[in-house]
PDB file of N, CA and C in Angstrom:
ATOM      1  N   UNK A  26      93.245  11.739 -28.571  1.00 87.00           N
ATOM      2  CA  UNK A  26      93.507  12.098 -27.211  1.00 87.00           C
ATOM      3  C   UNK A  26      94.696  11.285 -26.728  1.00 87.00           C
ATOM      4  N   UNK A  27      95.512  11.714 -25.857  1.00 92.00           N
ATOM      5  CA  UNK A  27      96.846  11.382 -25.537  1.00 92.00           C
ATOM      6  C   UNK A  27      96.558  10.754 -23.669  1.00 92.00           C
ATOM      7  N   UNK A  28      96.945   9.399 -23.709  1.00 94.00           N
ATOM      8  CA  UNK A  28      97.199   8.734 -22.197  1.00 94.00           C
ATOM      9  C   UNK A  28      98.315   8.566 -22.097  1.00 94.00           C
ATOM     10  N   UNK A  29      99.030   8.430 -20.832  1.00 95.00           N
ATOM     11  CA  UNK A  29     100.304   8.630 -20.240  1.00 95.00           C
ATOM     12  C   UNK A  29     100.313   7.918 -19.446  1.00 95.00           C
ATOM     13  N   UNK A  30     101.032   7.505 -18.698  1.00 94.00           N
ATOM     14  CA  UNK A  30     101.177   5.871 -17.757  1.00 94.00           C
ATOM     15  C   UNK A  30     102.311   6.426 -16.895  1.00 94.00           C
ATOM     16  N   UNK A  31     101.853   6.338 -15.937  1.00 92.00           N
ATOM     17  CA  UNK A  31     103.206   6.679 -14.688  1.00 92.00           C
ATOM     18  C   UNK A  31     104.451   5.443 -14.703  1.00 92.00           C
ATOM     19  N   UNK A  32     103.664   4.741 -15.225  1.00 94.00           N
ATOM     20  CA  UNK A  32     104.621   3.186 -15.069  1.00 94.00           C
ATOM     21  C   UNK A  32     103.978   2.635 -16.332  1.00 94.00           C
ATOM     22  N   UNK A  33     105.075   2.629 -17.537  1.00 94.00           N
ATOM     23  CA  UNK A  33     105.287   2.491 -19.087  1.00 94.00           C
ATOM     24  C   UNK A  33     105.436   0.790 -19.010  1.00 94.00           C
ATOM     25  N   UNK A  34     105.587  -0.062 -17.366  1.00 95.00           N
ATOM     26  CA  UNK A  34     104.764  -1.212 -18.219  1.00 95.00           C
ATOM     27  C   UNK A  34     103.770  -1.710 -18.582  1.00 95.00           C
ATOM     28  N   UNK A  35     102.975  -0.875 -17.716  1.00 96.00           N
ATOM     29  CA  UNK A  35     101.540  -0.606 -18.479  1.00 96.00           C
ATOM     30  C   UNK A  35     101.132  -0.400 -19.601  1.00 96.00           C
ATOM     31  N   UNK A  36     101.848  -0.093 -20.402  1.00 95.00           N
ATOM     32  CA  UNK A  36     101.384   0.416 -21.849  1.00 95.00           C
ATOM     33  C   UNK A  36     100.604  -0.505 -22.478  1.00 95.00           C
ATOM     34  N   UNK A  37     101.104  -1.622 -22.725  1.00 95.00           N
ATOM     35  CA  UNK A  37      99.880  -2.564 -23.498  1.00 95.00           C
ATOM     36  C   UNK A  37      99.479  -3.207 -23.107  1.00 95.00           C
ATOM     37  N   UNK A  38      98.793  -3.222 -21.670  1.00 96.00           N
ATOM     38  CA  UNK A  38      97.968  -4.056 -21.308  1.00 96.00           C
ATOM     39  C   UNK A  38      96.667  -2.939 -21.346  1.00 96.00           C
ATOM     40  N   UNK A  39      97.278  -1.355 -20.672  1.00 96.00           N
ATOM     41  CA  UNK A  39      95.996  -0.521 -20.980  1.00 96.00           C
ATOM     42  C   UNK A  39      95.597  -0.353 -22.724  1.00 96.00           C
ATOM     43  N   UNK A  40      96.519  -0.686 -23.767  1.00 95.00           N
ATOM     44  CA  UNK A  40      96.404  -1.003 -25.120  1.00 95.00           C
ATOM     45  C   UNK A  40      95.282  -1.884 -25.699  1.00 95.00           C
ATOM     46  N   UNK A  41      95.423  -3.159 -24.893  1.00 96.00           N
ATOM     47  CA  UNK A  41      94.621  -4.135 -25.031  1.00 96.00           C
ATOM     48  C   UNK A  41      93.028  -3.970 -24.487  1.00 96.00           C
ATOM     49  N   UNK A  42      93.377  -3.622 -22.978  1.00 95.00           N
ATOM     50  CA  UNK A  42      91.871  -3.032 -22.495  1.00 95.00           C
ATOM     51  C   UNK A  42      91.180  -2.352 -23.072  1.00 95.00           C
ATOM     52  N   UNK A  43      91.443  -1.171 -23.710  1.00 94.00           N
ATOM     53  CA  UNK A  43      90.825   0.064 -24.492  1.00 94.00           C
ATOM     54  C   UNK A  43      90.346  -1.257 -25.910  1.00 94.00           C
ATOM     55  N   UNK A  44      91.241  -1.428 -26.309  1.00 92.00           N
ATOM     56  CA  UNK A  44      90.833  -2.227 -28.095  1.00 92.00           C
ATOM     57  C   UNK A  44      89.455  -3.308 -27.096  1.00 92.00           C
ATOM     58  N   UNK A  45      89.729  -3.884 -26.358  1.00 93.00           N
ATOM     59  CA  UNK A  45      88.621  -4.931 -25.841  1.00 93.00           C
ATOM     60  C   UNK A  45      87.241  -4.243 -25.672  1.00 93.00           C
ATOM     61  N   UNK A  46      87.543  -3.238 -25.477  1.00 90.00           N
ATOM     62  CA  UNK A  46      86.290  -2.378 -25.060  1.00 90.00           C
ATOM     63  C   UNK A  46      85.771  -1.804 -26.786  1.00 90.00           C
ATOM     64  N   UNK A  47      86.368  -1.630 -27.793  1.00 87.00           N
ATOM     65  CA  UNK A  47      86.051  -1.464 -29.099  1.00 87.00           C
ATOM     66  C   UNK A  47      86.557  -0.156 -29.551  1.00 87.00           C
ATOM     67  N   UNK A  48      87.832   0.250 -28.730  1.00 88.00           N
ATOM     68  CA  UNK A  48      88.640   1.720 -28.539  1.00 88.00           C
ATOM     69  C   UNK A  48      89.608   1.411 -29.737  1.00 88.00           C
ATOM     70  N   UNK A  49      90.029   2.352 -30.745  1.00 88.00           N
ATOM     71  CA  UNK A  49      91.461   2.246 -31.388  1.00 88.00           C
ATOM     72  C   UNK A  49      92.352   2.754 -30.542  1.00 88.00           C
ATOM     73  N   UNK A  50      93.209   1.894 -29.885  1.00 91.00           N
ATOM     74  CA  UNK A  50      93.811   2.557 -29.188  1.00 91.00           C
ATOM     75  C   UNK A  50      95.566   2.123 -29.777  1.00 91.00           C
ATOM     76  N   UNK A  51      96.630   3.232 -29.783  1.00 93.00           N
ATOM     77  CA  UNK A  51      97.275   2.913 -30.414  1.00 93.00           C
ATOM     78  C   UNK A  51      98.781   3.660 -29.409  1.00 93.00           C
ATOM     79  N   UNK A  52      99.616   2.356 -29.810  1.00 95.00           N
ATOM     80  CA  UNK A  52     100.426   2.777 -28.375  1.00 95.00           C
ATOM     81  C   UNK A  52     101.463   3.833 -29.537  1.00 95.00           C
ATOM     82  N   UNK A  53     101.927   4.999 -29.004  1.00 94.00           N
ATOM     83  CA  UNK A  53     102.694   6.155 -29.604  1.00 94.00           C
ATOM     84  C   UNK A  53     104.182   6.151 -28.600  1.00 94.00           C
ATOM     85  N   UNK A  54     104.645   5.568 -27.522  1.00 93.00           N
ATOM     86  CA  UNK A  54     105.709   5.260 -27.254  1.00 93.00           C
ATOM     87  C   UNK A  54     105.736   4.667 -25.800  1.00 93.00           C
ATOM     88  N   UNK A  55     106.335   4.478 -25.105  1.00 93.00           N
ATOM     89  CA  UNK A  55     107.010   4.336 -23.652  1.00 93.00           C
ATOM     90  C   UNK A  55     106.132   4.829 -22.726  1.00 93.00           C
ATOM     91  N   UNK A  56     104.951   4.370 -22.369  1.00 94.00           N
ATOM     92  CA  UNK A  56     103.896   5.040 -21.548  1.00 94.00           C
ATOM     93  C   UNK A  56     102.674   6.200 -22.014  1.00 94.00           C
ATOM     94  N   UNK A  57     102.662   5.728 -23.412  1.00 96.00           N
ATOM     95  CA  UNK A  57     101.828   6.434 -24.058  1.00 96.00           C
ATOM     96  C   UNK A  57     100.988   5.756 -25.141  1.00 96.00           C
ATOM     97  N   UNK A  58      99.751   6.269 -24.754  1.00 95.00           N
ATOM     98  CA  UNK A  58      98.792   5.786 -25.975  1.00 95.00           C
ATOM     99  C   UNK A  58      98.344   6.988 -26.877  1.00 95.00           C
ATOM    100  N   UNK A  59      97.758   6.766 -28.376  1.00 93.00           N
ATOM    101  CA  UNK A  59      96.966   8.249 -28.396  1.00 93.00           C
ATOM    102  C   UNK A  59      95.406   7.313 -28.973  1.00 93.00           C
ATOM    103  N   UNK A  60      94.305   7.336 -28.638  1.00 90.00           N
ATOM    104  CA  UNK A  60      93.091   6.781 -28.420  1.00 90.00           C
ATOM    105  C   UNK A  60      92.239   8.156 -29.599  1.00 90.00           C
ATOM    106  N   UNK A  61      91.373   7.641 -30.796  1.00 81.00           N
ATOM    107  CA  UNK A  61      90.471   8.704 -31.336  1.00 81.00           C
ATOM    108  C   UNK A  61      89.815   8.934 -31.499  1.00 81.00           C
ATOM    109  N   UNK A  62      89.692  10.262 -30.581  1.00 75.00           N
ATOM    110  CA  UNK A  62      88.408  11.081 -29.805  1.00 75.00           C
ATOM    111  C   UNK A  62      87.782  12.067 -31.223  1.00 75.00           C
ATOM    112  N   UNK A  63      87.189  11.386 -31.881  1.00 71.00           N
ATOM    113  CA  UNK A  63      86.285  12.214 -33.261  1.00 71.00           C
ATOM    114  C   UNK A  63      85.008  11.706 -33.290  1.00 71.00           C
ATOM    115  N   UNK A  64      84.225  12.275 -34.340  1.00 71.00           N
ATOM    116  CA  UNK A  64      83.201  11.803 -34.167  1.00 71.00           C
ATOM    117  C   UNK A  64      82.492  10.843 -34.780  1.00 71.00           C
ATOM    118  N   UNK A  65      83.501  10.088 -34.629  1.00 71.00           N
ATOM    119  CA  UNK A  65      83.807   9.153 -35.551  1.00 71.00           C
ATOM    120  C   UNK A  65      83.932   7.417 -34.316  1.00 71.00           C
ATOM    121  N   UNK A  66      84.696   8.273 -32.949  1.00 66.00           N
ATOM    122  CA  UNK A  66      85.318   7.532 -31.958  1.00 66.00           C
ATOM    123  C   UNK A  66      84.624   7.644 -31.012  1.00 66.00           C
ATOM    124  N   UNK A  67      85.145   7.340 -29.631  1.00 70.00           N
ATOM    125  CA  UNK A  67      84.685   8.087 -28.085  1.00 70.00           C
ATOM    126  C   UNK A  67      84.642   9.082 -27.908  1.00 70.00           C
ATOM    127  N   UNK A  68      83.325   9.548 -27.051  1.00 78.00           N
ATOM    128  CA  UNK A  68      83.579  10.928 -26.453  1.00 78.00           C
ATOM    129  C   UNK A  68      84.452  10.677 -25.359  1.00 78.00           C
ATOM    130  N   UNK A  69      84.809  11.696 -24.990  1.00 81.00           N
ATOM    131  CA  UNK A  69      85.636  12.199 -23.592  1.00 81.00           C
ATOM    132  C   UNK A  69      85.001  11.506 -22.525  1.00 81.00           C
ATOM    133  N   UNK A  70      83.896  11.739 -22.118  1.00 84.00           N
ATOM    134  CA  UNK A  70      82.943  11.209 -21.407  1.00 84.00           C
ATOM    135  C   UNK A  70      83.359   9.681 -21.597  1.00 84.00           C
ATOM    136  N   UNK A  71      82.946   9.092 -22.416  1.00 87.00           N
ATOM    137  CA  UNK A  71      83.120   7.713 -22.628  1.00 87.00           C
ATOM    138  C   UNK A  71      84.153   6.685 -22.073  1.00 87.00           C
ATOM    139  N   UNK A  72      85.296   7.673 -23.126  1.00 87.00           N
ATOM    140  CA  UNK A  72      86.686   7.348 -22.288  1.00 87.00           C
ATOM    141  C   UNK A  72      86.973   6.890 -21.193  1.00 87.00           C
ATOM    142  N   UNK A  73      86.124   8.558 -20.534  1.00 89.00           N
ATOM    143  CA  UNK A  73      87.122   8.468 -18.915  1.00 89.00           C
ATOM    144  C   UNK A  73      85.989   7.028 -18.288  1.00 89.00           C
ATOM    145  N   UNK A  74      85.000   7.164 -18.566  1.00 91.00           N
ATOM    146  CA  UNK A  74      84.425   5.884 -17.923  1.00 91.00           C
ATOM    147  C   UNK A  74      85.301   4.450 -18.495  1.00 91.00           C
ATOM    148  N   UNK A  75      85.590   4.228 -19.585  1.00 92.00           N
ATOM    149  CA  UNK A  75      86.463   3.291 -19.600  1.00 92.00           C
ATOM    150  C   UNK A  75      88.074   3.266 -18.610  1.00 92.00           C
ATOM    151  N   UNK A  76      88.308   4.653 -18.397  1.00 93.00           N
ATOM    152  CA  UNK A  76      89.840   4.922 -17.872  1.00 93.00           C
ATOM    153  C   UNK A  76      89.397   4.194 -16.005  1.00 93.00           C
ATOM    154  N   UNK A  77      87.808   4.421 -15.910  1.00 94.00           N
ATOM    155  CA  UNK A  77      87.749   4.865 -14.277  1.00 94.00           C
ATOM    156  C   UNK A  77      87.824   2.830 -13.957  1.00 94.00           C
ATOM    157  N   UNK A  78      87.183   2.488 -15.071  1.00 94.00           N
ATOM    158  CA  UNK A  78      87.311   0.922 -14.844  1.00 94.00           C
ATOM    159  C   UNK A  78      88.270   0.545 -14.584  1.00 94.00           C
ATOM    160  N   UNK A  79      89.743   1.085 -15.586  1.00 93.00           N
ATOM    161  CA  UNK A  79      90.634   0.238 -15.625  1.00 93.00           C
ATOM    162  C   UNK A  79      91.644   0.713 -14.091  1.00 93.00           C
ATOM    163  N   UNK A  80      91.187   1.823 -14.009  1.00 93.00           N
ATOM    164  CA  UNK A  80      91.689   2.039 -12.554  1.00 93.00           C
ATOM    165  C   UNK A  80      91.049   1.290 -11.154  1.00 93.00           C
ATOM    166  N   UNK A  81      90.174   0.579 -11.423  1.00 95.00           N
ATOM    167  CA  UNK A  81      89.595  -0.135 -10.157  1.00 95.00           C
ATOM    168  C   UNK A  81      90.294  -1.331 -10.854  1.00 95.00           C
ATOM    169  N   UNK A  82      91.036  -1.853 -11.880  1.00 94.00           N
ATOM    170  CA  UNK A  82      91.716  -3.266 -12.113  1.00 94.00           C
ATOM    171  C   UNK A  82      92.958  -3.006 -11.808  1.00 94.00           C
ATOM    172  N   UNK A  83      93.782  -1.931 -12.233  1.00 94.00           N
ATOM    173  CA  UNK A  83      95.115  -1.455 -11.794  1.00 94.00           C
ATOM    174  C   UNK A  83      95.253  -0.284 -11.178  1.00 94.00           C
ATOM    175  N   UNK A  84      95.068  -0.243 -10.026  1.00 93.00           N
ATOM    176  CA  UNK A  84      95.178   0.969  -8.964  1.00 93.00           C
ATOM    177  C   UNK A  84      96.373   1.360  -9.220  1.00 93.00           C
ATOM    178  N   UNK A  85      97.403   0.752  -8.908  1.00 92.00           N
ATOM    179  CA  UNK A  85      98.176   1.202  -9.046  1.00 92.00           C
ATOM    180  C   UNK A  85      99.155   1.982 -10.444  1.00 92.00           C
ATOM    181  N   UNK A  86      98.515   1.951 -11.578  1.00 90.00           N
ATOM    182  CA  UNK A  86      98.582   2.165 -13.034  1.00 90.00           C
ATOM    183  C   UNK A  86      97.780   3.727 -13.131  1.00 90.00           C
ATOM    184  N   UNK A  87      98.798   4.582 -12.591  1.00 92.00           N
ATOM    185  CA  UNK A  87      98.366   6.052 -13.113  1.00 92.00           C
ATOM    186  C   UNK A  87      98.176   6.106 -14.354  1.00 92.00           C
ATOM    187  N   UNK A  88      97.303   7.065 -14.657  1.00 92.00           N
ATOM    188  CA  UNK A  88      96.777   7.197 -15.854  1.00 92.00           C
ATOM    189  C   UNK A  88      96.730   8.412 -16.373  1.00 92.00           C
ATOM    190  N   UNK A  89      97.213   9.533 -17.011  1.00 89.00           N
ATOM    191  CA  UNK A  89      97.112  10.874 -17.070  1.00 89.00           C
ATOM    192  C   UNK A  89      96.484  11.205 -18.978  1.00 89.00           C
ATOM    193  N   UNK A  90      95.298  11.727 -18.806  1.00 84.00           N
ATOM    194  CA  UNK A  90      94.523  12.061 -20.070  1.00 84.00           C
ATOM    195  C   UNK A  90      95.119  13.757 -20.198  1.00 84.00           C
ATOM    196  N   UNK A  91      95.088  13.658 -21.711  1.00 79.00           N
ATOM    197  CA  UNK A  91      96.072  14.682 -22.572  1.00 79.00           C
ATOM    198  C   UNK A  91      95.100  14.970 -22.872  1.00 79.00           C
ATOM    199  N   UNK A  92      94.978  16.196 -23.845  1.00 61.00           N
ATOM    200  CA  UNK A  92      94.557  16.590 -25.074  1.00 61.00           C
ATOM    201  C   UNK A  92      95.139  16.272 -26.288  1.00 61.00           C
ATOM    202  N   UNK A  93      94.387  17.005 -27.604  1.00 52.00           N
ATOM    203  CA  UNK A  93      95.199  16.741 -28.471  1.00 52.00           C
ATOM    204  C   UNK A  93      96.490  17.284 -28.968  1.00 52.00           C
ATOM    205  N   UNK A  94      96.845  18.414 -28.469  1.00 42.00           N
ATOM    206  CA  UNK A  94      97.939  19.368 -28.758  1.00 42.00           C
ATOM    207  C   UNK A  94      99.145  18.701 -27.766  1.00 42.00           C
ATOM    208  N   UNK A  95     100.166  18.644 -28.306  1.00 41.00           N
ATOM    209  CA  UNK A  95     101.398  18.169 -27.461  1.00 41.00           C
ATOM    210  C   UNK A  95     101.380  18.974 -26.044  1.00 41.00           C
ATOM    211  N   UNK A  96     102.407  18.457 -25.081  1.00 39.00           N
ATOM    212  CA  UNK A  96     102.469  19.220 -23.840  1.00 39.00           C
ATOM    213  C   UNK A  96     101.208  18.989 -23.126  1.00 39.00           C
ATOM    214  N   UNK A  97     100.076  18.927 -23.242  1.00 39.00           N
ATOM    215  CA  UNK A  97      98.533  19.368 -22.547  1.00 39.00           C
ATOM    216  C   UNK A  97      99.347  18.004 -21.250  1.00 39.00           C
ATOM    217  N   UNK A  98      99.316  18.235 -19.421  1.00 41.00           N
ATOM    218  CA  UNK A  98      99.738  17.376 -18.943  1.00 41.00           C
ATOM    219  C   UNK A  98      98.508  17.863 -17.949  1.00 41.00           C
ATOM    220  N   UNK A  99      97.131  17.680 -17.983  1.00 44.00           N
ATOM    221  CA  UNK A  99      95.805  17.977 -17.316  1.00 44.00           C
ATOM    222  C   UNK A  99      95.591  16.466 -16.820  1.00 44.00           C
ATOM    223  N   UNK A 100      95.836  16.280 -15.355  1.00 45.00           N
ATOM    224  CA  UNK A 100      95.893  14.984 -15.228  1.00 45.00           C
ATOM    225  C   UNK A 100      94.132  14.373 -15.465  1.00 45.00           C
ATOM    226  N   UNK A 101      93.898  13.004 -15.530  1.00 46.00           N
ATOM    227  CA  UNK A 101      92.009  12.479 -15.626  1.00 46.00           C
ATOM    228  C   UNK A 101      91.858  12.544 -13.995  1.00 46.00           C
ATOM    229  N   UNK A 102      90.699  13.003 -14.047  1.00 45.00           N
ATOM    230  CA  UNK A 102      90.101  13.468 -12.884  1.00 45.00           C
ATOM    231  C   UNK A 102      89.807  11.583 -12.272  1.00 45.00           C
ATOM    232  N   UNK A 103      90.180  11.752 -10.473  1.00 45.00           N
ATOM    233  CA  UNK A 103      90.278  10.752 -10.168  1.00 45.00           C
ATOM    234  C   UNK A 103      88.933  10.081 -10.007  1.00 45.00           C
ATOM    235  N   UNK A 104      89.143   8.214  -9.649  1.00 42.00           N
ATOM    236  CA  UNK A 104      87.541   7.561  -9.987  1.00 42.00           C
ATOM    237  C   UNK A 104      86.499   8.259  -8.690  1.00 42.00           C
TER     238      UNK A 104
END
């Protein structure tokens, strides 16, 4: 699954948060993570409860959840 950062200096600190929480989370460029959602990983569900945390630590750190197919720009539903 693909995260997006309105503000790319965010990138690895939401990097670090996700891995702290026991997420592979792996930064893919300039305001982007891709995090793996198998069944193997997090559900969706899971995620966004990790995403809704990190938004009560950085309000200001938009956060936009992808799918897996390029392009998907479905923003995460707010906390």
């Amino acid at each position: 699954m693909q995260l997006r950062l309105s503000d790319p200096s965010y990138t690895d600190r939401l990097a670090n948060f996700l891995r702290s929480v026991g997420q592979a989370a792996i930064v893919a460029g300039r305001g982007q993570l891709e995090v793996d959602v198998s069944p193997t990983g997090p559900t969706p569900a899971e995620l966004e409860i990790y995403l809704r945390v990190w938004r009560v630590l950085y309000p200001d750190a938009e956060v936009q959840l992808g799918g897996d197919e390029e392009g998907s720009d479905d923003p995460a539903p707010a906390a």
